[in-house]
mmCIF file of C-alpha atoms in Angstrom:
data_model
loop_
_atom_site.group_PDB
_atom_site.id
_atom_site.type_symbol
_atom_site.label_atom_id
_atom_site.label_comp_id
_atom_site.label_asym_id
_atom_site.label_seq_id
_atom_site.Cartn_x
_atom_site.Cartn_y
_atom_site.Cartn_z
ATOM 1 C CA UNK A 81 82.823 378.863 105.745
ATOM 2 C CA UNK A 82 84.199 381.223 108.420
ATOM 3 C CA UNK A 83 82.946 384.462 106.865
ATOM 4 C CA UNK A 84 79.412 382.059 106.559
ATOM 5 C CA UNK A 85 79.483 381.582 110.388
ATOM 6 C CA UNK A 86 80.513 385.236 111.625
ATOM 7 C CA UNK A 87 78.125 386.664 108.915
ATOM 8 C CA UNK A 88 75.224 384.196 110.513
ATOM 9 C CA UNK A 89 76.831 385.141 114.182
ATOM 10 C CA UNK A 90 75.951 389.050 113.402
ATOM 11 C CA UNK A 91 72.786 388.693 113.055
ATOM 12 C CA UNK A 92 71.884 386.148 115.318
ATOM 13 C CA UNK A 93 70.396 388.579 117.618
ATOM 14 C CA UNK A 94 68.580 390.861 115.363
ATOM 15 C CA UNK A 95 64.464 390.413 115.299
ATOM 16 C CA UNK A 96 64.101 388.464 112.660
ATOM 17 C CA UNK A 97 66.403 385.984 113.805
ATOM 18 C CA UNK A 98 64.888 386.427 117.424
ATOM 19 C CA UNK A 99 61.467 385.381 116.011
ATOM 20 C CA UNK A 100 62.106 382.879 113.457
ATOM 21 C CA UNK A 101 64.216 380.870 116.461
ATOM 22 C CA UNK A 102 61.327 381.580 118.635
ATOM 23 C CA UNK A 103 58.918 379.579 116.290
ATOM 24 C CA UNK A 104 61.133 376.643 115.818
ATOM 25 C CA UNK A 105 61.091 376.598 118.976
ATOM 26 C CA UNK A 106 57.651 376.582 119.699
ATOM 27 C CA UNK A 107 57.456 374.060 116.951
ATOM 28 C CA UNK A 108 59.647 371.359 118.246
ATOM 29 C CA UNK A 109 58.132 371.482 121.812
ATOM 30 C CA UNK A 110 54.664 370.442 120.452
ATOM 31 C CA UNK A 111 56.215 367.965 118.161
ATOM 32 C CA UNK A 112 58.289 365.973 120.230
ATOM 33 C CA UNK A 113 55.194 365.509 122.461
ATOM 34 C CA UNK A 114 53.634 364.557 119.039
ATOM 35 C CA UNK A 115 57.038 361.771 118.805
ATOM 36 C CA UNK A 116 56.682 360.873 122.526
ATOM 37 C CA UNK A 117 52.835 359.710 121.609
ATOM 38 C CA UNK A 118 54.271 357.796 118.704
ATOM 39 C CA UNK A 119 56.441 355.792 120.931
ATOM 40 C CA UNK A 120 53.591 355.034 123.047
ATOM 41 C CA UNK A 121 50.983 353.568 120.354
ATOM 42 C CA UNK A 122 53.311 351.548 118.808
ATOM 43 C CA UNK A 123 54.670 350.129 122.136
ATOM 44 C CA UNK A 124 58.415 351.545 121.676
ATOM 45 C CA UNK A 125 58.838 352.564 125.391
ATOM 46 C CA UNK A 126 61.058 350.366 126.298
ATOM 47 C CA UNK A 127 62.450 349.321 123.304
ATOM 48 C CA UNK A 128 65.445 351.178 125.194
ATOM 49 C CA UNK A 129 65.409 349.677 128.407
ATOM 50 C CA UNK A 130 67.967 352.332 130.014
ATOM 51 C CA UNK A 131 68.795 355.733 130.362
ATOM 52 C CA UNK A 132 70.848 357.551 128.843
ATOM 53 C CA UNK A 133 72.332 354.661 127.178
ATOM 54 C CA UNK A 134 69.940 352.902 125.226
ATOM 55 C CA UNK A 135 70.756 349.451 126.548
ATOM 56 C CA UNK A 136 73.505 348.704 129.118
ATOM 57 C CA UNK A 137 77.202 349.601 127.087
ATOM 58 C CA UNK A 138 75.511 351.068 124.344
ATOM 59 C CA UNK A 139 74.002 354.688 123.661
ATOM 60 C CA UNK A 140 72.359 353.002 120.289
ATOM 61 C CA UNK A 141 70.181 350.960 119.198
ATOM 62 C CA UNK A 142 71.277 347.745 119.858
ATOM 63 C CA UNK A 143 70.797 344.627 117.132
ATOM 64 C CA UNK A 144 68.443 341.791 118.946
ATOM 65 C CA UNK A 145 68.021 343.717 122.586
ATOM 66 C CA UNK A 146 64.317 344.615 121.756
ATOM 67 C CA UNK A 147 62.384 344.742 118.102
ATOM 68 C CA UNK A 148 64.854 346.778 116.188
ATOM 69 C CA UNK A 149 61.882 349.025 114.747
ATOM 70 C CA UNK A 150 60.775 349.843 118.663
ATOM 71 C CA UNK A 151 64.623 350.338 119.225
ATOM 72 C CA UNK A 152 64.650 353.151 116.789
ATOM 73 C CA UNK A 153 61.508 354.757 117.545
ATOM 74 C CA UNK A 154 62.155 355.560 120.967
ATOM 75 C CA UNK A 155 66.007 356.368 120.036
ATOM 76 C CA UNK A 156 64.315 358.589 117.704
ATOM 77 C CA UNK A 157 62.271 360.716 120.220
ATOM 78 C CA UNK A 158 65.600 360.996 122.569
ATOM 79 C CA UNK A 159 67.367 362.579 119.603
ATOM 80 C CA UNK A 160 64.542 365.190 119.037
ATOM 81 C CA UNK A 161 65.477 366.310 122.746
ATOM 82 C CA UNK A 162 68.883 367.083 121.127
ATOM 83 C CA UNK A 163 67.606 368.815 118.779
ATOM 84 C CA UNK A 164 64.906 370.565 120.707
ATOM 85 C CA UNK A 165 67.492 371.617 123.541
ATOM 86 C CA UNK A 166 69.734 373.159 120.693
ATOM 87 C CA UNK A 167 67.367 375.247 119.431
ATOM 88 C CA UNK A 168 66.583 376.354 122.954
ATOM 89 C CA UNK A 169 69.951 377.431 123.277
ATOM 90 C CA UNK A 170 70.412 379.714 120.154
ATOM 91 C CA UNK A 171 67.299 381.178 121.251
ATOM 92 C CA UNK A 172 68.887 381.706 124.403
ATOM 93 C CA UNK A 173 71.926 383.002 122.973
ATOM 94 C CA UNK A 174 69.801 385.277 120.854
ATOM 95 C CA UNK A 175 68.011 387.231 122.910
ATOM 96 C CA UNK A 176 71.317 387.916 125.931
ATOM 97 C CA UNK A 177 73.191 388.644 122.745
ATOM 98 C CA UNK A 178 70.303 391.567 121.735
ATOM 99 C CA UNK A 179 69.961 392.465 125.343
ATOM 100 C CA UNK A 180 66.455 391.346 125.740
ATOM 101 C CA UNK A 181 64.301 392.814 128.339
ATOM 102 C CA UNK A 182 64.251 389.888 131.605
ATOM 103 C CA UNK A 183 60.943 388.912 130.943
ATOM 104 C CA UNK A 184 62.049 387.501 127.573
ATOM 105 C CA UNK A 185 65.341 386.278 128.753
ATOM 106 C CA UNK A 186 63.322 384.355 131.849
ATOM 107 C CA UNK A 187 61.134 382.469 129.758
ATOM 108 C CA UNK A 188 64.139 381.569 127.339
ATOM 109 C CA UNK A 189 66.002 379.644 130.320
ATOM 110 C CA UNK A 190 62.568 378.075 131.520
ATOM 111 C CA UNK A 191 62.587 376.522 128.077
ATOM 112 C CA UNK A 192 66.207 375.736 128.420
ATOM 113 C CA UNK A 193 66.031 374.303 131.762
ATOM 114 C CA UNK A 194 62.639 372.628 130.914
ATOM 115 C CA UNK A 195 63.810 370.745 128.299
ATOM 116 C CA UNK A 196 66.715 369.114 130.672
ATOM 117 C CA UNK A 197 64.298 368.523 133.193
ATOM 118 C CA UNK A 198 61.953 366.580 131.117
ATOM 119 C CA UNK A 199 64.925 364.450 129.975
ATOM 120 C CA UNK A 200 65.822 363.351 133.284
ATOM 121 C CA UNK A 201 61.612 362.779 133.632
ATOM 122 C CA UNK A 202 61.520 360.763 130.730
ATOM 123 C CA UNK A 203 64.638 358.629 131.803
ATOM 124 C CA UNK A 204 62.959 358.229 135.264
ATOM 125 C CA UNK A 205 59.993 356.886 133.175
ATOM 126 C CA UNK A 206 61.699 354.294 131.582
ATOM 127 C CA UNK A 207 63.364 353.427 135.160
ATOM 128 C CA UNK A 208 60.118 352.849 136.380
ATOM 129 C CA UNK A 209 58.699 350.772 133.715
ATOM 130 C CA UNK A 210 56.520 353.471 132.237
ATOM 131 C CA UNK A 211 54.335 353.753 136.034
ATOM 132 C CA UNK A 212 50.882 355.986 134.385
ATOM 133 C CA UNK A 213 52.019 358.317 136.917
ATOM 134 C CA UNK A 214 55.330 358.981 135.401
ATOM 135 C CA UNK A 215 54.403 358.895 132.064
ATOM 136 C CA UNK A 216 51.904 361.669 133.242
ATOM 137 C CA UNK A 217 54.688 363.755 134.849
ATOM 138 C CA UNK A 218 56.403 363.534 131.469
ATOM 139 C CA UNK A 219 53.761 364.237 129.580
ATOM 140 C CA UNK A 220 52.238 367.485 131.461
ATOM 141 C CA UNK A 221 55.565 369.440 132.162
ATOM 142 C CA UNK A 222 55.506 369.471 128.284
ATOM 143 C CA UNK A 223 52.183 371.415 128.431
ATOM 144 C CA UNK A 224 54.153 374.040 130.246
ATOM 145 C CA UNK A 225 56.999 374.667 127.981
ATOM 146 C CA UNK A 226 54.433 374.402 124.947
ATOM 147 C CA UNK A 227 52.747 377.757 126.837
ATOM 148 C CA UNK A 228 56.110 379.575 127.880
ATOM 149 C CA UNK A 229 57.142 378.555 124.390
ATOM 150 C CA UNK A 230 54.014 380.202 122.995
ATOM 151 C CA UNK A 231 54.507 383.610 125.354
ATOM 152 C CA UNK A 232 58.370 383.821 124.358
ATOM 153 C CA UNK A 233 57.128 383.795 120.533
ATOM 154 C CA UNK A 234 54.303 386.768 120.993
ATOM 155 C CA UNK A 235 56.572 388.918 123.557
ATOM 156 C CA UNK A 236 59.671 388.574 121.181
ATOM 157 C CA UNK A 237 58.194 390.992 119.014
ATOM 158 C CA UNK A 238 56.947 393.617 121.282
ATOM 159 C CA UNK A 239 59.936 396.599 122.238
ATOM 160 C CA UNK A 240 61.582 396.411 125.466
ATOM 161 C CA UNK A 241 61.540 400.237 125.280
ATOM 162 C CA UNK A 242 57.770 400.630 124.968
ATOM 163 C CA UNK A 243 55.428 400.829 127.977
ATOM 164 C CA UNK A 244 52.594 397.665 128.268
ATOM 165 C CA UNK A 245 49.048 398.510 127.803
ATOM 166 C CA UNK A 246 46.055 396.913 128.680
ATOM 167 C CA UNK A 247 44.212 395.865 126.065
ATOM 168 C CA UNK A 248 40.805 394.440 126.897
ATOM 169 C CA UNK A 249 39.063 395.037 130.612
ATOM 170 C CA UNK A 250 40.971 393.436 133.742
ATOM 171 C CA UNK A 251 37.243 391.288 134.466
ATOM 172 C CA UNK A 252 37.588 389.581 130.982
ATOM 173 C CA UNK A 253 41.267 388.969 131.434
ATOM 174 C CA UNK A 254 40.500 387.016 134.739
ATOM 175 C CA UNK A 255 37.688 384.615 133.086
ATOM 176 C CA UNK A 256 40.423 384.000 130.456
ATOM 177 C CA UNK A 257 43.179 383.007 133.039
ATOM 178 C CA UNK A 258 39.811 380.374 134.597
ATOM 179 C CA UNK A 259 39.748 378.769 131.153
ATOM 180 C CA UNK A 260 43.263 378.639 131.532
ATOM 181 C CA UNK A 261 42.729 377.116 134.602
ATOM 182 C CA UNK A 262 40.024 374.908 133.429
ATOM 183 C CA UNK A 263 42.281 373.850 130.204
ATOM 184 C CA UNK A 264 45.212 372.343 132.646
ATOM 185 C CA UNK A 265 42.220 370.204 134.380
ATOM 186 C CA UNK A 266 41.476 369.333 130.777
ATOM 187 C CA UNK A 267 45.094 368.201 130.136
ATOM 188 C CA UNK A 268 45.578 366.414 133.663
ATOM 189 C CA UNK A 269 42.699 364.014 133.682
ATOM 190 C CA UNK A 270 43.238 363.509 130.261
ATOM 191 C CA UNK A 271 46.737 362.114 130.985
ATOM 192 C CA UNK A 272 43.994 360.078 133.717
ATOM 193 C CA UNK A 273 42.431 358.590 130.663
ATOM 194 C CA UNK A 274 45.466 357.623 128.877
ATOM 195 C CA UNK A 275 46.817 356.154 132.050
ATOM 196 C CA UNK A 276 43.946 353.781 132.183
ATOM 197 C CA UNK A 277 43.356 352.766 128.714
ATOM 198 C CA UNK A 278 44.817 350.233 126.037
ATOM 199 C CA UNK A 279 48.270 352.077 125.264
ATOM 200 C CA UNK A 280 50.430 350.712 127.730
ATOM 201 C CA UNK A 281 53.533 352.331 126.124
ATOM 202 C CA UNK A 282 55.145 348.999 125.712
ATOM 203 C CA UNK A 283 54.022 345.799 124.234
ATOM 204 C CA UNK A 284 56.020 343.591 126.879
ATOM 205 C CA UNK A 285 54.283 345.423 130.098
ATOM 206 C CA UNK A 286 50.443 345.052 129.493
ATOM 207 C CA UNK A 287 48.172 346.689 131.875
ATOM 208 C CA UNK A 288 51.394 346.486 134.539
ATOM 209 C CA UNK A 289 51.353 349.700 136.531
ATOM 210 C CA UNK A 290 48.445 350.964 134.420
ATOM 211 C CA UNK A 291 45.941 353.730 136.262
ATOM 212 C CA UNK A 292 42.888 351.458 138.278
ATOM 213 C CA UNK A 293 39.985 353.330 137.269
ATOM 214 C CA UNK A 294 36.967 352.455 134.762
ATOM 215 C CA UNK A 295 37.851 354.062 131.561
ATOM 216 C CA UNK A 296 34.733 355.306 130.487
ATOM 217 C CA UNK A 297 33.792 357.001 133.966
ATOM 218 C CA UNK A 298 37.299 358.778 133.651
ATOM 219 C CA UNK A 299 36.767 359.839 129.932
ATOM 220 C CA UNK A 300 33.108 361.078 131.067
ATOM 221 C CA UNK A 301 35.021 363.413 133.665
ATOM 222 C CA UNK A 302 37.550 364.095 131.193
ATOM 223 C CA UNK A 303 34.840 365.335 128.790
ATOM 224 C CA UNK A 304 32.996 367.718 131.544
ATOM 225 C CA UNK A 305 36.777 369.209 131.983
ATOM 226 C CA UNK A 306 36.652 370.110 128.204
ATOM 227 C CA UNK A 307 32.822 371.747 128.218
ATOM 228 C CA UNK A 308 33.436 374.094 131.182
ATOM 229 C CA UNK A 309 36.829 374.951 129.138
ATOM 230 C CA UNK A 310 35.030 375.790 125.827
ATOM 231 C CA UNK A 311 31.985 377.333 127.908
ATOM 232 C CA UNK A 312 34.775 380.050 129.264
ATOM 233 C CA UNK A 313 36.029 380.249 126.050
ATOM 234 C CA UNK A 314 32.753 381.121 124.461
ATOM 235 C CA UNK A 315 32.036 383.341 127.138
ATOM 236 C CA UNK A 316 35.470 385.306 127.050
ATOM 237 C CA UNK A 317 34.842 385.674 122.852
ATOM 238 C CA UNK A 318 31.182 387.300 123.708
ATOM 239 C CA UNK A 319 32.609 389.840 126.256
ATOM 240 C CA UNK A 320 35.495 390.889 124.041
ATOM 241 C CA UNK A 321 33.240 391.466 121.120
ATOM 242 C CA UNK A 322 30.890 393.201 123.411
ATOM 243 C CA UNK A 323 33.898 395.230 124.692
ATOM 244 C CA UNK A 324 34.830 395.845 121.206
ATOM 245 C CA UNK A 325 38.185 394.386 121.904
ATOM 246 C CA UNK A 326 41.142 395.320 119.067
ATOM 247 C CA UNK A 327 40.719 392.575 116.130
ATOM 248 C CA UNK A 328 44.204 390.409 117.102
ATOM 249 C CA UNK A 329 42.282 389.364 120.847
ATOM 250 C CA UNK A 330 38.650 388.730 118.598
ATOM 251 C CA UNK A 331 40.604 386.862 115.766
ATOM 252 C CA UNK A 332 42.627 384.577 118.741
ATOM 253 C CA UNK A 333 39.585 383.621 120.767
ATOM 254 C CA UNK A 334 37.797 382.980 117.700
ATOM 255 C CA UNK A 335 40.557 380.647 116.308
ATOM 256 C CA UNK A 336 40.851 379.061 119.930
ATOM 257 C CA UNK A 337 36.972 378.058 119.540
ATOM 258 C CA UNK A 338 37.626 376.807 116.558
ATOM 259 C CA UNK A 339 40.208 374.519 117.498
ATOM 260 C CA UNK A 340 38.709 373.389 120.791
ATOM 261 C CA UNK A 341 35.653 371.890 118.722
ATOM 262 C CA UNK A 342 38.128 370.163 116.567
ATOM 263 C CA UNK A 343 40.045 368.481 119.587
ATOM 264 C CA UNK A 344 36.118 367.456 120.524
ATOM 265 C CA UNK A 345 35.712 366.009 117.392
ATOM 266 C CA UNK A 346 38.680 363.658 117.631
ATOM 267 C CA UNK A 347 38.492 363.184 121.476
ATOM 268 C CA UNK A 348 34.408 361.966 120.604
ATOM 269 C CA UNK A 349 36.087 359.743 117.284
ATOM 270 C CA UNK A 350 38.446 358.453 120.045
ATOM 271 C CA UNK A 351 36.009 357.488 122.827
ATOM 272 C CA UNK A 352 33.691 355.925 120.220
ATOM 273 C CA UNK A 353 36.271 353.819 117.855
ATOM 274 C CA UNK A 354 37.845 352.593 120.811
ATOM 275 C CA UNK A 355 41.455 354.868 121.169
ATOM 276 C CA UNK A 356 42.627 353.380 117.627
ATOM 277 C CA UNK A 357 46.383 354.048 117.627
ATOM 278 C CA UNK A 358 46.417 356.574 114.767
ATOM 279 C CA UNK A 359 44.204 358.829 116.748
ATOM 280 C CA UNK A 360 46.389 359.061 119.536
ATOM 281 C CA UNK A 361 49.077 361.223 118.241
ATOM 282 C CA UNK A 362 46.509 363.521 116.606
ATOM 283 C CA UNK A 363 44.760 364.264 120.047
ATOM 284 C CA UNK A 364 48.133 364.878 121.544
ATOM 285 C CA UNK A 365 49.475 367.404 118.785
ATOM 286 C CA UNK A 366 46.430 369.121 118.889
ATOM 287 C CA UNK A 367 46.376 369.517 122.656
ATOM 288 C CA UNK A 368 50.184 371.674 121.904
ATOM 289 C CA UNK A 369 48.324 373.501 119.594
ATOM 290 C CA UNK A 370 45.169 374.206 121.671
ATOM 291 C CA UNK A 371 47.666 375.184 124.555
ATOM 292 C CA UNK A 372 49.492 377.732 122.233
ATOM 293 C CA UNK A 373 46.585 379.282 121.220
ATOM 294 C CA UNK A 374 45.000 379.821 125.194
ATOM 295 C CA UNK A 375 48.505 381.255 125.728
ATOM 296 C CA UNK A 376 47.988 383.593 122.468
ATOM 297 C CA UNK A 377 44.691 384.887 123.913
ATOM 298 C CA UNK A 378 46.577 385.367 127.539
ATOM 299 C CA UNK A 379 49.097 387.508 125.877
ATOM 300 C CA UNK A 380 46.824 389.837 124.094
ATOM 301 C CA UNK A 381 45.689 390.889 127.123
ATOM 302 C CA UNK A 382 48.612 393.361 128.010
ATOM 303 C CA UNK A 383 50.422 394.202 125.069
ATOM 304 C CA UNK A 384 53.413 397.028 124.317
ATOM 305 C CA UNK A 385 53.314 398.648 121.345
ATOM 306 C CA UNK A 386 55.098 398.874 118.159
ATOM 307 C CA UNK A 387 56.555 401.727 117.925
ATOM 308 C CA UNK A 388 59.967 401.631 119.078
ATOM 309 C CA UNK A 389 63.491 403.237 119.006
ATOM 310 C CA UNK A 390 65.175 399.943 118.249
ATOM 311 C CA UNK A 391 63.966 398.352 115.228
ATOM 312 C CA UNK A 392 67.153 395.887 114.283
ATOM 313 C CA UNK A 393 66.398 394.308 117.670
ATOM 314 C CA UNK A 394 63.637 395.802 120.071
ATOM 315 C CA UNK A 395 66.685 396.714 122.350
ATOM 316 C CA UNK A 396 67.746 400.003 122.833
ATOM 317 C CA UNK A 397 70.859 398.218 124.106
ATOM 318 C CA UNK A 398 70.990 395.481 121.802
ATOM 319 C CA UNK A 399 71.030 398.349 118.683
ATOM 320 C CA UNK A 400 73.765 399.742 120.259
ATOM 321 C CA UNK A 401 76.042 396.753 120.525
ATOM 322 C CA UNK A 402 74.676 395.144 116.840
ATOM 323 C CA UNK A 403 75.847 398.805 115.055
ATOM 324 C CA UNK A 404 78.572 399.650 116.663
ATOM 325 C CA UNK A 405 80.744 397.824 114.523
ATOM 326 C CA UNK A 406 79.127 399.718 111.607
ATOM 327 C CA UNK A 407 80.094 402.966 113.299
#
């Protein structure tokens, strides 16, 4: 077992470790907003009434405080934050220990620090008896590690010892960055929505502390968000093909298209069949995954490449100290 954990210890910080930590990472921050819509739809917010114990005494579910099965769906989602920030950490362990390049090592304590931050949101949440507002707050910060997430992934494999490049013109770059821009209205007034329809969060709370407006009017503004994202999109695919931009930056706008049209689809299903419950989480993962994908096309924008004098970690540095025992 010990020769298991020092064998797994030396090559914690080699690339391959690097990036497959990297993903899981990426992973788990769009699926516990994935959970944390599950514990909305089926009412589960409260079904721990406190923070961090689940119910005054008691860090667990407790038998006959609230419906057991709302008990253990939002105990649940507060163990995936465990999870989530221990992932966080080996990542952060794994790139100091390979000697990563500061751009890498800030976004792996954003995540880190993120993650803490949206536990102490979340517990405010609860404190507040899920206020639209807060649940908004919790909800949107989770956007923002989703896209650091996303950049720590692509920039993990590119050398700290190589020089960046540009890759496509600086003009198509900045109409990228304004459907960016355009994608975070998407995501706020779509928390707007939420906050003013049926899914409370919590059976016992109703429309309590719900959002005032008329649903429909906010969806309609919602939706106008979403076309002036896609338009940019479109428009940013037509100037990089025109540009003849490398393949990866055609093949990531193209895929981004793709999935904006499918988050349309089930946004229009929603609207329509009246926010059924199953649809909820759908719209939600998909949002992560639409996120990632913006932040994939951001990132292919200024790339380094390959080619690089440290190929057991991208670190000069981080070769040095991960051989030297072999010397």
């Amino acid at each position: 077992m010990l020769d298991a954990l020092k064998s797994w210890w030396a090559k914690l910080p080699t690339l391959a470790s690097q990036r497959r930590l990297a993903l899981i990472l990426l992973i788990s921050q769009g699926a516990i907003t994935v959970t944390g819509s599950i514990v909305r739809v089926t009412g589960s917010g409260l079904g721990c009434d406190g923070w961090p114990n689940c119910h005054p005494g008691s860090l667990v579910p407790v038998p006959g405080a609230a419906p057991i099965v709302q008990q253990f769906v939002e105990f649940g989602n507060r163990l995936l934050t465990f999870v989530l920030a221990a992932v966080a950490l080996l990542v952060a362990l794994s790139v100091h220990r390979a000697r990563r390049r500061d751009e890498i090592l800030i976004y792996a304590w954003i995540s880190g620090l993120g993650i803490i931050a949206q536990a102490v949101i979340g517990g405010i949440s609860v404190h507040l008896d899920l206020k639209w507002w807060a649940v908004a707050l919790h909800f949107l910060p989770s956007m923002i590690l989703v896209w650091v997430a996303a950049l720590l992934f692509m920039r993990i494999n590119e050398p700290d010892d190589a020089r960046p490049a540009r890759i496509f013109p600086h003009n198509i770059r900045v109409i990228a960055l304004i459907a960016a821009i355009a994608l975070a209205f998407v995501l706020v007034t779509g928390t707007m929505v939420t906050g003013s329809g049926p899914h409370s969060g919590d059976a016992g709370i109703g429309m309590e502390g719900r959002l005032e407006v008329n649903t429909r009017i906010m969806a309609y503004i919602h939706a106008f968000c979403m076309y002036c994202y896609l338009g940019l999109t479109v428009v940013t695919a037509f100037l990089l093909r025109r540009a003849s931009a490398p393949q990866p930056a055609q093949r990531a706008v193209q895929v981004l298209i793709g999935l904006i049209v499918v988050q349309w689809a089930i946004g229009v299903a929603q609207f329509h069949l009246g926010v059924p419950r199953w649809t909820v989480p759908v719209h939600i993962g998909m949002s992560s995954v639409v996120t990632t994908f913006t932040a994939f096309l951001w990132v292919q924008g200024y790339r380094r490449p390959r080619e690089t004098r440290a190929p057991h970690t991208h670190s000069v540095a981080g070769d040095r100290s991960l051989l030297k025992p072999l010397s």
